[in-house]
PDB file of C-alpha atoms in Angstrom:
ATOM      1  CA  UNK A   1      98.790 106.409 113.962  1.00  0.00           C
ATOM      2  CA  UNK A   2      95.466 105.037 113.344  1.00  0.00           C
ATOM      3  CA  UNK A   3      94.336 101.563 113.354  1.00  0.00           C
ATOM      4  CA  UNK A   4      91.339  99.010 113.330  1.00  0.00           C
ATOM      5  CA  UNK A   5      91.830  95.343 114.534  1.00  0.00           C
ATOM      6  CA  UNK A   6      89.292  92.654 113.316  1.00  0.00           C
ATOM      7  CA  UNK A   7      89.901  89.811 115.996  1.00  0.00           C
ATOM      8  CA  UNK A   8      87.841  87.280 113.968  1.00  0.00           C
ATOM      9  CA  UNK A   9      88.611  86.173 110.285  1.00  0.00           C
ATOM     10  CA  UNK A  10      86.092  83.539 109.948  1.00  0.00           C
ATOM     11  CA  UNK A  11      82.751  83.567 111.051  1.00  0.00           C
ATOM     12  CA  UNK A  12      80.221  81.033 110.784  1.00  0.00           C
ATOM     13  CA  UNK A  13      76.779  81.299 111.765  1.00  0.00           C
ATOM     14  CA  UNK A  14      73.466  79.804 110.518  1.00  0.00           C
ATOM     15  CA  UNK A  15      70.746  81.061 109.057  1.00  0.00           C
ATOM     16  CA  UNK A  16      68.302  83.360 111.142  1.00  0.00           C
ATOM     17  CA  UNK A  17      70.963  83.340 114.136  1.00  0.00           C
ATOM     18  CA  UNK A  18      72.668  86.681 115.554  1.00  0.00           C
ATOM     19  CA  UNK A  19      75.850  88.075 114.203  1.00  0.00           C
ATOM     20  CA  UNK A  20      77.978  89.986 115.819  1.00  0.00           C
ATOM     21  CA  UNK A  21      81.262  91.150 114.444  1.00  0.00           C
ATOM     22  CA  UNK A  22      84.245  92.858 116.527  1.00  0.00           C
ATOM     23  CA  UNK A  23      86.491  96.377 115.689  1.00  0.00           C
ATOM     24  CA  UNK A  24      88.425  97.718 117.851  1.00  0.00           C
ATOM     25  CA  UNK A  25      90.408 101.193 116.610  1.00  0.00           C
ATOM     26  CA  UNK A  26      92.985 102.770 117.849  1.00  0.00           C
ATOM     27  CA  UNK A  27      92.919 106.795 117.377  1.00  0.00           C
ATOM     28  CA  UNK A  28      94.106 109.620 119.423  1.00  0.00           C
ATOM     29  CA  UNK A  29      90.791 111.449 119.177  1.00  0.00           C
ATOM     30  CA  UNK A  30      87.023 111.477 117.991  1.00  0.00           C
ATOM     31  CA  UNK A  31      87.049 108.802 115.178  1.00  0.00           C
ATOM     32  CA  UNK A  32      84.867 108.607 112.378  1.00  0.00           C
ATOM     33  CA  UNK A  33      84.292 105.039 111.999  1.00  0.00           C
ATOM     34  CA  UNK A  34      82.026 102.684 109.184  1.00  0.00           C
ATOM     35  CA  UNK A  35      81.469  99.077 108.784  1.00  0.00           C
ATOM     36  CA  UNK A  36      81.696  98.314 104.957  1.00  0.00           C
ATOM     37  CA  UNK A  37      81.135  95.051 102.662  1.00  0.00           C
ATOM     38  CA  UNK A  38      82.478  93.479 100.227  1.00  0.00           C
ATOM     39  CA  UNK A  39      80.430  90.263  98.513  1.00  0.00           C
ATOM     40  CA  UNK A  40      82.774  87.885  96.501  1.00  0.00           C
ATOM     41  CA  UNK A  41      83.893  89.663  93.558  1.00  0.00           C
ATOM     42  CA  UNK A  42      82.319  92.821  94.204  1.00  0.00           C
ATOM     43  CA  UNK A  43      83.062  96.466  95.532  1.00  0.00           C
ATOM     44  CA  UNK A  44      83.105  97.905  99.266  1.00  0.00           C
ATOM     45  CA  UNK A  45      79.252  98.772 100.171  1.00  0.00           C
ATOM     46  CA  UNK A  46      78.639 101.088 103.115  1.00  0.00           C
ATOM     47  CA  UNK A  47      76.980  99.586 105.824  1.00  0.00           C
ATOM     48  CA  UNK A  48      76.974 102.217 108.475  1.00  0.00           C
ATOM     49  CA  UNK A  49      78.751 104.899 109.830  1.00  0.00           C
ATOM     50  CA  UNK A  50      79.602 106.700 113.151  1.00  0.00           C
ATOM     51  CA  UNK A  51      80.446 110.513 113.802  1.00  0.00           C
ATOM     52  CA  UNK A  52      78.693 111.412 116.739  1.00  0.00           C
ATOM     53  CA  UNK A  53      75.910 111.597 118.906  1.00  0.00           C
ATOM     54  CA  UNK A  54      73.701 108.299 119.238  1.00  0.00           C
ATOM     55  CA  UNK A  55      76.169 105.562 119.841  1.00  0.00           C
ATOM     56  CA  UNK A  56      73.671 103.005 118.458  1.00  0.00           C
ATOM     57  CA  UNK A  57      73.676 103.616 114.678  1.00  0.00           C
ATOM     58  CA  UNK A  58      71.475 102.098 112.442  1.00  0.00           C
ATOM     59  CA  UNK A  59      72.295 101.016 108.586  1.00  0.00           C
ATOM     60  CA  UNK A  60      71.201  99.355 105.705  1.00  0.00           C
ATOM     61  CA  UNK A  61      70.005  95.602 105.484  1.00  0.00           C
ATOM     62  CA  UNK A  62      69.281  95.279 108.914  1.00  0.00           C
ATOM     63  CA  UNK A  63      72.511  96.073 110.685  1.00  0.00           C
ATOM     64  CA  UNK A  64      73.670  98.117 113.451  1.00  0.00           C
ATOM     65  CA  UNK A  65      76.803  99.296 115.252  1.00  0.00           C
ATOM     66  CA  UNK A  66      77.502 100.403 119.041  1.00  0.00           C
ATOM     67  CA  UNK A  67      80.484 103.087 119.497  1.00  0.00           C
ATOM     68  CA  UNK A  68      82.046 101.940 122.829  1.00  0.00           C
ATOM     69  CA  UNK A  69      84.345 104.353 123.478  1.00  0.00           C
ATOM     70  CA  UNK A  70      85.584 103.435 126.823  1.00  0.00           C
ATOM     71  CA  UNK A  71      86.251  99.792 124.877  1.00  0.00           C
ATOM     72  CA  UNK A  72      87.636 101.359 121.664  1.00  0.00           C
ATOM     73  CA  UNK A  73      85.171  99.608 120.083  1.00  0.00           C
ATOM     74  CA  UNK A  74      82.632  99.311 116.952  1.00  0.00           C
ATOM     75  CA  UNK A  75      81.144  96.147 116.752  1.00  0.00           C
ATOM     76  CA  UNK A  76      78.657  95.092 113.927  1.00  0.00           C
ATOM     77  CA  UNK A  77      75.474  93.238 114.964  1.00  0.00           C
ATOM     78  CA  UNK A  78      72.555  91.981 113.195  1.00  0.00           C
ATOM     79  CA  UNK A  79      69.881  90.348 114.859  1.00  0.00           C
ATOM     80  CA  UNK A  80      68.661  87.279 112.126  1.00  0.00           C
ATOM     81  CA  UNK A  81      71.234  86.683 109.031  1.00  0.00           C
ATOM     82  CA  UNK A  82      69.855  85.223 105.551  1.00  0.00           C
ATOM     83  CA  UNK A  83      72.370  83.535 103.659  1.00  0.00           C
ATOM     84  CA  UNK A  84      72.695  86.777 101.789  1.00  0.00           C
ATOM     85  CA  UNK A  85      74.831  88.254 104.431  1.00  0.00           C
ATOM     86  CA  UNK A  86      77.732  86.031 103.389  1.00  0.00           C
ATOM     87  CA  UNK A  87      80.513  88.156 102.582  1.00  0.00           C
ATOM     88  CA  UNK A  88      83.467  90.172 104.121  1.00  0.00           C
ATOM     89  CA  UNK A  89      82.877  92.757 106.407  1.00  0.00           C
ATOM     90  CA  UNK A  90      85.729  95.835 106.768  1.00  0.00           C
ATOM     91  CA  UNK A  91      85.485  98.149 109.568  1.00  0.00           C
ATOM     92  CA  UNK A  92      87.599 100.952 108.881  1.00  0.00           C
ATOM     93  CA  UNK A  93      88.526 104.246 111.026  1.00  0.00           C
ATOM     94  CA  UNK A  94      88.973 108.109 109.379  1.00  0.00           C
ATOM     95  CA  UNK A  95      89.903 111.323 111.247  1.00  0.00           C
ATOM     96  CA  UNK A  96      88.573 114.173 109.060  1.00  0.00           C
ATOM     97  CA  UNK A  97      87.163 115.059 105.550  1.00  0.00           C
ATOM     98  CA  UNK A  98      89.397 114.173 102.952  1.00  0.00           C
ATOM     99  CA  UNK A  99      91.693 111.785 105.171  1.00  0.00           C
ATOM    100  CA  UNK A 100      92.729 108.150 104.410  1.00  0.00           C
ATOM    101  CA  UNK A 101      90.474 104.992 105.607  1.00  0.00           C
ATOM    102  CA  UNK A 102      92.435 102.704 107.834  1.00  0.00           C
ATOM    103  CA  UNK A 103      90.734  99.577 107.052  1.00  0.00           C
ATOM    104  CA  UNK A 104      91.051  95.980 109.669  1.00  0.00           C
ATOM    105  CA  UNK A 105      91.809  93.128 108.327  1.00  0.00           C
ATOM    106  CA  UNK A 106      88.229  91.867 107.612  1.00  0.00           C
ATOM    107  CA  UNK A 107      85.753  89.474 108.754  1.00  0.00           C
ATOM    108  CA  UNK A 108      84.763  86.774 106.385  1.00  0.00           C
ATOM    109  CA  UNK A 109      81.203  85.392 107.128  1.00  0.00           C
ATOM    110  CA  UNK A 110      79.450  82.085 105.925  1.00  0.00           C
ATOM    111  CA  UNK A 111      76.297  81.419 106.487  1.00  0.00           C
ATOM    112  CA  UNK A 112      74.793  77.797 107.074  1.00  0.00           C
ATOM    113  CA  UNK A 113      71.412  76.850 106.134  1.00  0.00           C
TER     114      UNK A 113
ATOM    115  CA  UNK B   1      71.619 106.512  93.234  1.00  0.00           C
ATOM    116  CA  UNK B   2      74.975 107.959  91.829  1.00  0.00           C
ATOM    117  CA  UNK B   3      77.817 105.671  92.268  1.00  0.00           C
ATOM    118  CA  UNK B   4      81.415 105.603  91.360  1.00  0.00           C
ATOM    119  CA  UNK B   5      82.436 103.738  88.348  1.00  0.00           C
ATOM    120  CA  UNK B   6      85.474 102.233  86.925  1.00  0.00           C
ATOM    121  CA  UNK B   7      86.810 100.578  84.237  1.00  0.00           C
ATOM    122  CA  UNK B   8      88.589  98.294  83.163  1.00  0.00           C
ATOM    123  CA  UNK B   9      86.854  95.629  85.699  1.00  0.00           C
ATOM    124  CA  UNK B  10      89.781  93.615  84.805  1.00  0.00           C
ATOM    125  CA  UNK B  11      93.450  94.240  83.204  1.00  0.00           C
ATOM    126  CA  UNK B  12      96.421  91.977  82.834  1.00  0.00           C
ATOM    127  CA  UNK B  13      99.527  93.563  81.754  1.00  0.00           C
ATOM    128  CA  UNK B  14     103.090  92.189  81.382  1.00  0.00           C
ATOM    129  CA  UNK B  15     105.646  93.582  84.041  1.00  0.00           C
ATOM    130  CA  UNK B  16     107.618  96.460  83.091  1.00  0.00           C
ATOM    131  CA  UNK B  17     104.101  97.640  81.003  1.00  0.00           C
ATOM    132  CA  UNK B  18     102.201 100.767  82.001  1.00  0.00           C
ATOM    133  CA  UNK B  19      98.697 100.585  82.954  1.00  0.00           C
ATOM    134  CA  UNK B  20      96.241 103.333  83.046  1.00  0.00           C
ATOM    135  CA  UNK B  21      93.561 102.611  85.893  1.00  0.00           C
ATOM    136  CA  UNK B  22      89.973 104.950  85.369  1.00  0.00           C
ATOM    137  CA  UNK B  23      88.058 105.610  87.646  1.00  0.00           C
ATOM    138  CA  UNK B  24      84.495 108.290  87.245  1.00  0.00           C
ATOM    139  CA  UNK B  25      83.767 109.625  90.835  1.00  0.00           C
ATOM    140  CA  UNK B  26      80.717 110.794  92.202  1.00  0.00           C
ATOM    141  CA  UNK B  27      79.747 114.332  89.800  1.00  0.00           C
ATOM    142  CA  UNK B  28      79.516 116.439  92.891  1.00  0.00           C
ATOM    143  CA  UNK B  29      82.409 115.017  95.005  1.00  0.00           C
ATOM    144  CA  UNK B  30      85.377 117.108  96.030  1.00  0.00           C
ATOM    145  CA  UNK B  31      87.657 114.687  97.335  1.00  0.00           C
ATOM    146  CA  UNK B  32      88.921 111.213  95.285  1.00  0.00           C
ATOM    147  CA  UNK B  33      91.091 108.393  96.280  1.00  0.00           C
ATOM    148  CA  UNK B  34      92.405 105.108  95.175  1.00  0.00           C
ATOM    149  CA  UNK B  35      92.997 102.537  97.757  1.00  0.00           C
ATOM    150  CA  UNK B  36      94.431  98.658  96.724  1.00  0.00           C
ATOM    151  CA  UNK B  37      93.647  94.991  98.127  1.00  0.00           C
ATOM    152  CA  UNK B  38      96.444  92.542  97.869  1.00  0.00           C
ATOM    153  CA  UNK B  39      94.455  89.470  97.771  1.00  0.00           C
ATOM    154  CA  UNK B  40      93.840  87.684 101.460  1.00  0.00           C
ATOM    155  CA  UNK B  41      95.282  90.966 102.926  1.00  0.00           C
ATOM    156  CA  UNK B  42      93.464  94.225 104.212  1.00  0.00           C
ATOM    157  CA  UNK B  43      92.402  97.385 101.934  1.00  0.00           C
ATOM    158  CA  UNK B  44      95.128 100.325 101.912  1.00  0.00           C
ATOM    159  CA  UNK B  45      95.440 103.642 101.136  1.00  0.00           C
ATOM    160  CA  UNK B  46      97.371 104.664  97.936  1.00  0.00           C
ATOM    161  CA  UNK B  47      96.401 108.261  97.746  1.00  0.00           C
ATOM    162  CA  UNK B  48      94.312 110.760  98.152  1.00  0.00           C
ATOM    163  CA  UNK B  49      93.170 113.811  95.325  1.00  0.00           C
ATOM    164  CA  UNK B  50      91.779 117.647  96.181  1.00  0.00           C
ATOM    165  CA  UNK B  51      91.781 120.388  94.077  1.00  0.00           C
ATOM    166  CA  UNK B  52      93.713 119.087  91.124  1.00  0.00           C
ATOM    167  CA  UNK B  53      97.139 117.832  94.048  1.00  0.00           C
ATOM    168  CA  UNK B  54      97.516 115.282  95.834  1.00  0.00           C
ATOM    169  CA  UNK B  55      96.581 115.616  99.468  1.00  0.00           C
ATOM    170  CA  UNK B  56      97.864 112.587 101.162  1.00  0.00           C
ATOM    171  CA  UNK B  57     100.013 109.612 100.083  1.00  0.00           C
ATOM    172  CA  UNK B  58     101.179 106.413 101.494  1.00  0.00           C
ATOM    173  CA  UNK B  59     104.689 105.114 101.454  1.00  0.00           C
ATOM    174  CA  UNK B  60     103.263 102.164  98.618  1.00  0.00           C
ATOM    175  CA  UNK B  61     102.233 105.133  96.438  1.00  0.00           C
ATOM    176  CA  UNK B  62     106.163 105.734  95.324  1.00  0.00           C
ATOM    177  CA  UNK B  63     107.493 107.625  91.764  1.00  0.00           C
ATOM    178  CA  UNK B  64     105.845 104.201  89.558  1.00  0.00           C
ATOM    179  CA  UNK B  65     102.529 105.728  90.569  1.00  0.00           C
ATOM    180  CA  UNK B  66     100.684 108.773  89.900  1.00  0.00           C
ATOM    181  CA  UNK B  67      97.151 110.449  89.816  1.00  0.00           C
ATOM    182  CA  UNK B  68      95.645 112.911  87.590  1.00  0.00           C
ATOM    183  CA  UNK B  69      91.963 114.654  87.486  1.00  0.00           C
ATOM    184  CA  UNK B  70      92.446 115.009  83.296  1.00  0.00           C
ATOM    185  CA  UNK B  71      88.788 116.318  82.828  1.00  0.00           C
ATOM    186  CA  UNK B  72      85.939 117.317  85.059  1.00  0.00           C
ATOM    187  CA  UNK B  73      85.033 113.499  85.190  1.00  0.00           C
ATOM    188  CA  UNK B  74      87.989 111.124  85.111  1.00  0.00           C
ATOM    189  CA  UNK B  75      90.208 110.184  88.057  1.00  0.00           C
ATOM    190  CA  UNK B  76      93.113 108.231  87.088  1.00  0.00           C
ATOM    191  CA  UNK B  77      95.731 106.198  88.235  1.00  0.00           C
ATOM    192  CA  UNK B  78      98.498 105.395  86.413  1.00  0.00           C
ATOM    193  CA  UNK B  79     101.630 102.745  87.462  1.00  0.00           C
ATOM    194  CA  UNK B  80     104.612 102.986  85.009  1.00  0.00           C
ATOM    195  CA  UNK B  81     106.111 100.383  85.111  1.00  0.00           C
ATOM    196  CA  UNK B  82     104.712  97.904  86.996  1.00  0.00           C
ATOM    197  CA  UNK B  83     106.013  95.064  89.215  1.00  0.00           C
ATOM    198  CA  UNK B  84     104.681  91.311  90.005  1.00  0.00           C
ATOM    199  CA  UNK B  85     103.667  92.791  93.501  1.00  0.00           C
ATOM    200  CA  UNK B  86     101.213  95.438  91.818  1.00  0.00           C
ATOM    201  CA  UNK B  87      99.123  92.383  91.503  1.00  0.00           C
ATOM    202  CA  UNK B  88      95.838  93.407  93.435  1.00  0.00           C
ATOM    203  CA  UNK B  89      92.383  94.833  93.471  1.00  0.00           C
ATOM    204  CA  UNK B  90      92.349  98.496  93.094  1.00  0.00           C
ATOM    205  CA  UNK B  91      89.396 100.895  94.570  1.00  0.00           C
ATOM    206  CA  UNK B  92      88.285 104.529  93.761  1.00  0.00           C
ATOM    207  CA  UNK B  93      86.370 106.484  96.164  1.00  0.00           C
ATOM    208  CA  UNK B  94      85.690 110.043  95.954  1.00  0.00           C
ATOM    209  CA  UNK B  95      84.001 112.009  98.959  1.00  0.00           C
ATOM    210  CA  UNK B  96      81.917 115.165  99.359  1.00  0.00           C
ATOM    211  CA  UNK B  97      82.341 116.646 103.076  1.00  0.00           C
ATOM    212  CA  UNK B  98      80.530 119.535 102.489  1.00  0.00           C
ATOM    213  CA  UNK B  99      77.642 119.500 105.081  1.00  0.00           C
ATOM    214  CA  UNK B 100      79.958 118.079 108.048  1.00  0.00           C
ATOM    215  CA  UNK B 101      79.388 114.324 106.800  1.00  0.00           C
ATOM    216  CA  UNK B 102      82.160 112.699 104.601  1.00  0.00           C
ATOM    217  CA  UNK B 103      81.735 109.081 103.415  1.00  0.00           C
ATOM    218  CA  UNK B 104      83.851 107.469 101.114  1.00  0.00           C
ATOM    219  CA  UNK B 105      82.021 105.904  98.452  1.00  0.00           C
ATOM    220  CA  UNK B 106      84.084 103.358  96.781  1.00  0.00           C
ATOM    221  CA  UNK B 107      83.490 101.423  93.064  1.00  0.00           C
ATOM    222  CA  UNK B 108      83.338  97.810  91.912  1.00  0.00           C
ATOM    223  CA  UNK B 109      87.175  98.106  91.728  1.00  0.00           C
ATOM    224  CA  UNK B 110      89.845  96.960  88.916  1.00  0.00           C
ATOM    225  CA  UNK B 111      91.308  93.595  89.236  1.00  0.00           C
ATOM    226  CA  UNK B 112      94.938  94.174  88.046  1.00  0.00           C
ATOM    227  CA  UNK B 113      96.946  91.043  87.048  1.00  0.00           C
ATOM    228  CA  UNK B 114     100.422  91.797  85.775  1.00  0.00           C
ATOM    229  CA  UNK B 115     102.374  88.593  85.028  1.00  0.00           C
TER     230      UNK B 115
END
């Protein structure tokens, strides 16, 4: 069975400072995997998403993801947060078209001014 | 951009009441899905829709709970009678994996209280 693991709850990090936010999944084969977020009170946004090829992927507002295979791993990174960012941040893992999302448990990140 | 909708943003129902959850995927999307958040816990999978069945269901999605593609628009999900525990945020998605690349697009969610 499929599963994601989000190590870190809370996150807090100030204002133009890195991020970076841990996955690891745990599939059998070739995942698909996506970092999604959620701002209070609001829907899941996609961030990014990996399928194949390039194991640096690139997404919207600035962040990006590295597929470690040999780690399991899909971490989220983003090189200067604005106090936009704030919010909760789901990785989740798929296996094919029209299969459930395993989601982690979330990260929930505050920025500091 | 298209997006997925649904409505209501927020319901509160009695237990034992039925509640009709709506949801309007993506117009070209094949695939549809409801997923819930428990609040403070992680996003599951209810269920997932394909050609007028259901494809895939999780042990949560039991006989209270059912789906149905009515028209060519709506995507609903429906809980009979529902419990305190049905309390929860609940998602759409729908998906289009034609062209080898399937994301799950998901809406601003219902916020279901029942008391």
């Amino acid at each position: 069975a499929q599963s994601v693991t989000q190590p870190d709850i809370h996150i807090t990090v100030s204002e133009g400072a890195s991020l970076e936010l841990r996955c690891n999944y745990s599939y059998g084969a070739t995942p698909y995997l996506f970092w999604y977020v959620q701002s209070p009170g609001q829907g899941l946004q996609l961030l990014l998403k990996y399928f194949s090829g390039d194991t640096l992927v690139q997404g919207i507002k600035g962040f990006e993801a590295e597929f470690k295979r040999s780690q399991s791993s899909f971490n989220l990174r983003k090189p200067s947060v604005h106090w936009s960012d704030a919010a909760e941040y789901f990785c989740a893992v798929g296996k094919a078209a029209g299969n459930k999302l395993t989601f982690g448990g979330g990260t929930r990140v505050l920025v500091k001014p | 951009e298209p997006e997925v909708t649904q409505t209501p943003s927020h319901q509160v129902t009695q237990m034992g009441q039925e509640v009709i959850l709506r949801c309007v995927p993506i117009s070209n999307h094949l695939y549809f899905y409801w997923y819930r958040q428990i609040l403070g816990q992680k996003v599951e999978f209810l269920v997932s829709f394909y050609n007028n069945e259901i494809s895939e269901k999780s042990e949560i999605f039991d006989d209270q709970f059912s789906v149905e593609r009515p028209d060519g628009s709506n995507f609903t999900l429906k809980i009979r009678s529902t419990k305190l525990e049905d309390s929860a945020m609940y998602f759409c998605a729908s998906s289009d994996p034609r062209g080898g690349v399937e994301t799950q697009y998901f809406g601003p969610g219902t916020r279901l209280l029942v008391l």
